[in-house]
PDB file of C-alpha atoms in Angstrom:
ATOM      1  CA  MET Z   1     232.175   5.799 -74.067  1.00 61.00           C
ATOM      2  CA  ALA Z   2     228.609   6.258 -73.329  1.00 68.00           C
ATOM      3  CA  ARG Z   3     225.976   5.468 -76.047  1.00 73.00           C
ATOM      4  CA  VAL Z   4     223.672   8.228 -76.844  1.00 72.00           C
ATOM      5  CA  LYS Z   5     219.943   7.606 -78.216  1.00 73.00           C
ATOM      6  CA  GLN Z   6     219.617   8.159 -81.665  1.00 72.00           C
ATOM      7  CA  THR Z   7     217.092  10.657 -82.961  1.00 64.00           C
ATOM      8  CA  PRO Z   8     215.653  11.006 -86.261  1.00 63.00           C
ATOM      9  CA  ARG Z   9     217.373  13.248 -88.617  1.00 63.00           C
ATOM     10  CA  ASN Z  10     214.410  14.754 -89.788  1.00 62.00           C
ATOM     11  CA  ALA Z  11     211.306  15.004 -87.247  1.00 56.00           C
ATOM     12  CA  ARG Z  12     208.956  14.745 -90.278  1.00 55.00           C
ATOM     13  CA  GLU Z  13     210.181  11.217 -91.190  1.00 60.00           C
ATOM     14  CA  ASN Z  14     207.590   9.631 -88.947  1.00 59.00           C
ATOM     15  CA  GLN Z  15     204.853  12.168 -90.077  1.00 67.00           C
ATOM     16  CA  GLU Z  16     202.882  11.875 -93.242  1.00 76.00           C
ATOM     17  CA  ARG Z  17     203.975  14.244 -95.936  1.00 78.00           C
ATOM     18  CA  LYS Z  18     201.866  17.342 -96.354  1.00 80.00           C
ATOM     19  CA  LYS Z  19     199.621  17.654 -99.316  1.00 84.00           C
ATOM     20  CA  ARG Z  20     201.065  20.160-101.791  1.00 85.00           C
ATOM     21  CA  ARG Z  21     199.266  23.289-101.838  1.00 87.00           C
ATOM     22  CA  ASN Z  22     198.553  25.272-104.849  1.00 86.00           C
ATOM     23  CA  LYS Z  23     198.332  28.922-105.171  1.00 87.00           C
ATOM     24  CA  PRO Z  24     195.038  30.610-105.195  1.00 85.00           C
ATOM     25  CA  GLY Z  25     193.524  30.493-108.624  1.00 85.00           C
ATOM     26  CA  THR Z  26     195.607  27.446-110.107  1.00 90.00           C
ATOM     27  CA  VAL Z  27     193.042  24.980-109.545  1.00 90.00           C
ATOM     28  CA  VAL Z  28     190.394  27.242-110.817  1.00 87.00           C
ATOM     29  CA  LEU Z  29     192.352  27.700-114.003  1.00 89.00           C
ATOM     30  CA  HIS Z  30     192.791  23.913-114.356  1.00 91.00           C
ATOM     31  CA  GLU Z  31     189.051  23.442-114.103  1.00 89.00           C
ATOM     32  CA  ILE Z  32     188.419  26.068-116.636  1.00 85.00           C
ATOM     33  CA  ARG Z  33     190.672  24.395-119.045  1.00 90.00           C
ATOM     34  CA  LYS Z  34     189.155  21.221-118.538  1.00 90.00           C
ATOM     35  CA  TRP Z  35     185.634  22.141-118.997  1.00 84.00           C
ATOM     36  CA  GLN Z  36     186.637  24.197-122.283  1.00 83.00           C
ATOM     37  CA  LYS Z  37     188.261  20.886-123.625  1.00 87.00           C
ATOM     38  CA  ALA Z  38     185.164  18.905-122.826  1.00 84.00           C
ATOM     39  CA  VAL Z  39     182.941  18.017-125.766  1.00 83.00           C
ATOM     40  CA  LYS Z  40     180.156  16.292-123.772  1.00 87.00           C
ATOM     41  CA  LEU Z  41     176.994  18.208-122.637  1.00 90.00           C
ATOM     42  CA  ILE Z  42     177.450  20.067-119.263  1.00 90.00           C
ATOM     43  CA  ILE Z  43     173.891  20.323-118.224  1.00 93.00           C
ATOM     44  CA  PRO Z  44     172.692  16.898-116.756  1.00 95.00           C
ATOM     45  CA  TYR Z  45     170.156  15.359-119.046  1.00 96.00           C
ATOM     46  CA  ALA Z  46     167.493  14.193-116.762  1.00 96.00           C
ATOM     47  CA  PRO Z  47     166.937  17.477-115.136  1.00 97.00           C
ATOM     48  CA  PHE Z  48     166.835  19.181-118.670  1.00 97.00           C
ATOM     49  CA  VAL Z  49     164.268  16.843-119.758  1.00 96.00           C
ATOM     50  CA  ARG Z  50     162.034  17.453-116.796  1.00 96.00           C
ATOM     51  CA  LEU Z  51     162.374  21.180-117.539  1.00 96.00           C
ATOM     52  CA  VAL Z  52     161.393  20.721-121.241  1.00 96.00           C
ATOM     53  CA  ARG Z  53     158.393  18.653-120.356  1.00 95.00           C
ATOM     54  CA  GLU Z  54     157.331  21.255-117.719  1.00 95.00           C
ATOM     55  CA  ILE Z  55     157.422  24.109-120.026  1.00 94.00           C
ATOM     56  CA  THR Z  56     155.851  22.096-122.894  1.00 94.00           C
ATOM     57  CA  ASN Z  57     152.970  21.342-120.632  1.00 93.00           C
ATOM     58  CA  GLN Z  58     152.582  25.018-119.810  1.00 93.00           C
ATOM     59  CA  VAL Z  59     152.595  25.975-123.328  1.00 92.00           C
ATOM     60  CA  SER Z  60     150.582  23.336-125.117  1.00 89.00           C
ATOM     61  CA  SER Z  61     148.771  20.067-123.731  1.00 85.00           C
ATOM     62  CA  LEU Z  62     148.849  18.504-127.224  1.00 90.00           C
ATOM     63  CA  VAL Z  63     152.498  17.835-127.204  1.00 85.00           C
ATOM     64  CA  THR Z  64     153.444  15.041-124.877  1.00 86.00           C
ATOM     65  CA  ARG Z  65     156.204  13.001-126.403  1.00 92.00           C
ATOM     66  CA  TRP Z  66     159.558  14.108-127.509  1.00 94.00           C
ATOM     67  CA  THR Z  67     162.163  11.880-129.327  1.00 96.00           C
ATOM     68  CA  PRO Z  68     165.528  11.464-127.882  1.00 95.00           C
ATOM     69  CA  GLY Z  69     167.273  12.867-130.662  1.00 96.00           C
ATOM     70  CA  ALA Z  70     164.991  16.115-130.413  1.00 96.00           C
ATOM     71  CA  LEU Z  71     165.747  16.546-126.690  1.00 96.00           C
ATOM     72  CA  ILE Z  72     169.643  16.202-127.447  1.00 96.00           C
ATOM     73  CA  SER Z  73     169.512  18.658-130.322  1.00 96.00           C
ATOM     74  CA  LEU Z  74     167.483  21.007-127.991  1.00 96.00           C
ATOM     75  CA  GLN Z  75     169.996  20.665-125.181  1.00 96.00           C
ATOM     76  CA  GLU Z  76     173.058  21.341-127.506  1.00 95.00           C
ATOM     77  CA  ALA Z  77     171.284  24.468-128.755  1.00 95.00           C
ATOM     78  CA  ALA Z  78     170.369  25.796-125.161  1.00 95.00           C
ATOM     79  CA  GLU Z  79     174.016  25.039-123.920  1.00 93.00           C
ATOM     80  CA  ASP Z  80     175.471  26.900-127.182  1.00 92.00           C
ATOM     81  CA  CYS Z  81     173.109  29.753-126.548  1.00 91.00           C
ATOM     82  CA  LEU Z  82     174.281  29.865-122.857  1.00 91.00           C
ATOM     83  CA  VAL Z  83     177.996  29.733-123.724  1.00 90.00           C
ATOM     84  CA  ARG Z  84     177.576  32.624-126.324  1.00 91.00           C
ATOM     85  CA  MET Z  85     175.737  34.661-123.701  1.00 92.00           C
ATOM     86  CA  PHE Z  86     178.441  34.025-121.267  1.00 92.00           C
ATOM     87  CA  GLU Z  87     181.028  34.969-123.496  1.00 92.00           C
ATOM     88  CA  ALA Z  88     179.450  38.330-124.507  1.00 94.00           C
ATOM     89  CA  GLY Z  89     178.749  39.058-120.842  1.00 94.00           C
ATOM     90  CA  TRP Z  90     182.393  38.296-120.053  1.00 93.00           C
ATOM     91  CA  LEU Z  91     183.348  40.903-122.680  1.00 95.00           C
ATOM     92  CA  CYS Z  92     181.000  43.398-121.075  1.00 95.00           C
ATOM     93  CA  ALA Z  93     182.840  42.766-117.680  1.00 95.00           C
ATOM     94  CA  LEU Z  94     186.274  43.334-119.479  1.00 95.00           C
ATOM     95  CA  HIS Z  95     184.903  46.619-121.100  1.00 95.00           C
ATOM     96  CA  ALA Z  96     183.996  47.829-117.508  1.00 95.00           C
ATOM     97  CA  LYS Z  97     187.480  46.982-116.498  1.00 96.00           C
ATOM     98  CA  ARG Z  98     186.453  44.090-114.256  1.00 95.00           C
ATOM     99  CA  VAL Z  99     187.465  40.533-114.225  1.00 91.00           C
ATOM    100  CA  THR Z 100     184.252  39.249-112.301  1.00 94.00           C
ATOM    101  CA  LEU Z 101     181.240  38.469-114.246  1.00 94.00           C
ATOM    102  CA  MET Z 102     178.332  40.289-112.741  1.00 96.00           C
ATOM    103  CA  LYS Z 103     174.460  40.000-113.085  1.00 95.00           C
ATOM    104  CA  LYS Z 104     174.569  43.371-114.804  1.00 95.00           C
ATOM    105  CA  ASP Z 105     176.867  42.126-117.442  1.00 95.00           C
ATOM    106  CA  ILE Z 106     174.306  39.282-118.420  1.00 94.00           C
ATOM    107  CA  GLU Z 107     171.311  41.720-118.278  1.00 93.00           C
ATOM    108  CA  LEU Z 108     173.371  43.881-120.689  1.00 94.00           C
ATOM    109  CA  THR Z 109     174.183  41.223-122.972  1.00 93.00           C
ATOM    110  CA  ARG Z 110     170.716  39.908-122.934  1.00 92.00           C
ATOM    111  CA  ARG Z 111     169.336  43.519-123.705  1.00 91.00           C
ATOM    112  CA  LEU Z 112     171.776  44.100-126.681  1.00 91.00           C
ATOM    113  CA  THR Z 113     171.149  40.694-128.288  1.00 87.00           C
ATOM    114  CA  GLY Z 114     167.509  40.486-127.701  1.00 84.00           C
ATOM    115  CA  ILE Z 115     167.788  37.174-125.870  1.00 77.00           C
ATOM    116  CA  GLY Z 116     165.105  36.329-123.411  1.00 72.00           C
ATOM    117  CA  ARG Z 117     162.121  38.547-122.402  1.00 66.00           C
ATOM    118  CA  PRO Z 118     161.814  41.966-123.694  1.00 56.00           C
ATOM    119  CA  TRP Z 119     162.180  45.149-121.424  1.00 52.00           C
TER     120      TRP Z 119
END
């Protein structure tokens, strides 16, 4: 009887396994849940401090020093304000029967709540 060369049962045995592919939107939902659970501040500290110092210099040259506690409190308040504004903007988008948050939703939110510059 003649010998036959053995071939691998599955051609993929020699190859690397394919990376598992998620359905579109799944990774985004995981990221959203991750950031919603997070209790730390989202905006990086150093750029926020630079912005605060820049605005302070434009408004008044008398204030040159900030305590770390004051900067952290200011950052927490700013992030809280942004989160509330995005939540209200998202409700405006839902009211318009859209899922995507658009610039006009944020502008409407700012106009209704009085946040930001007056029109």
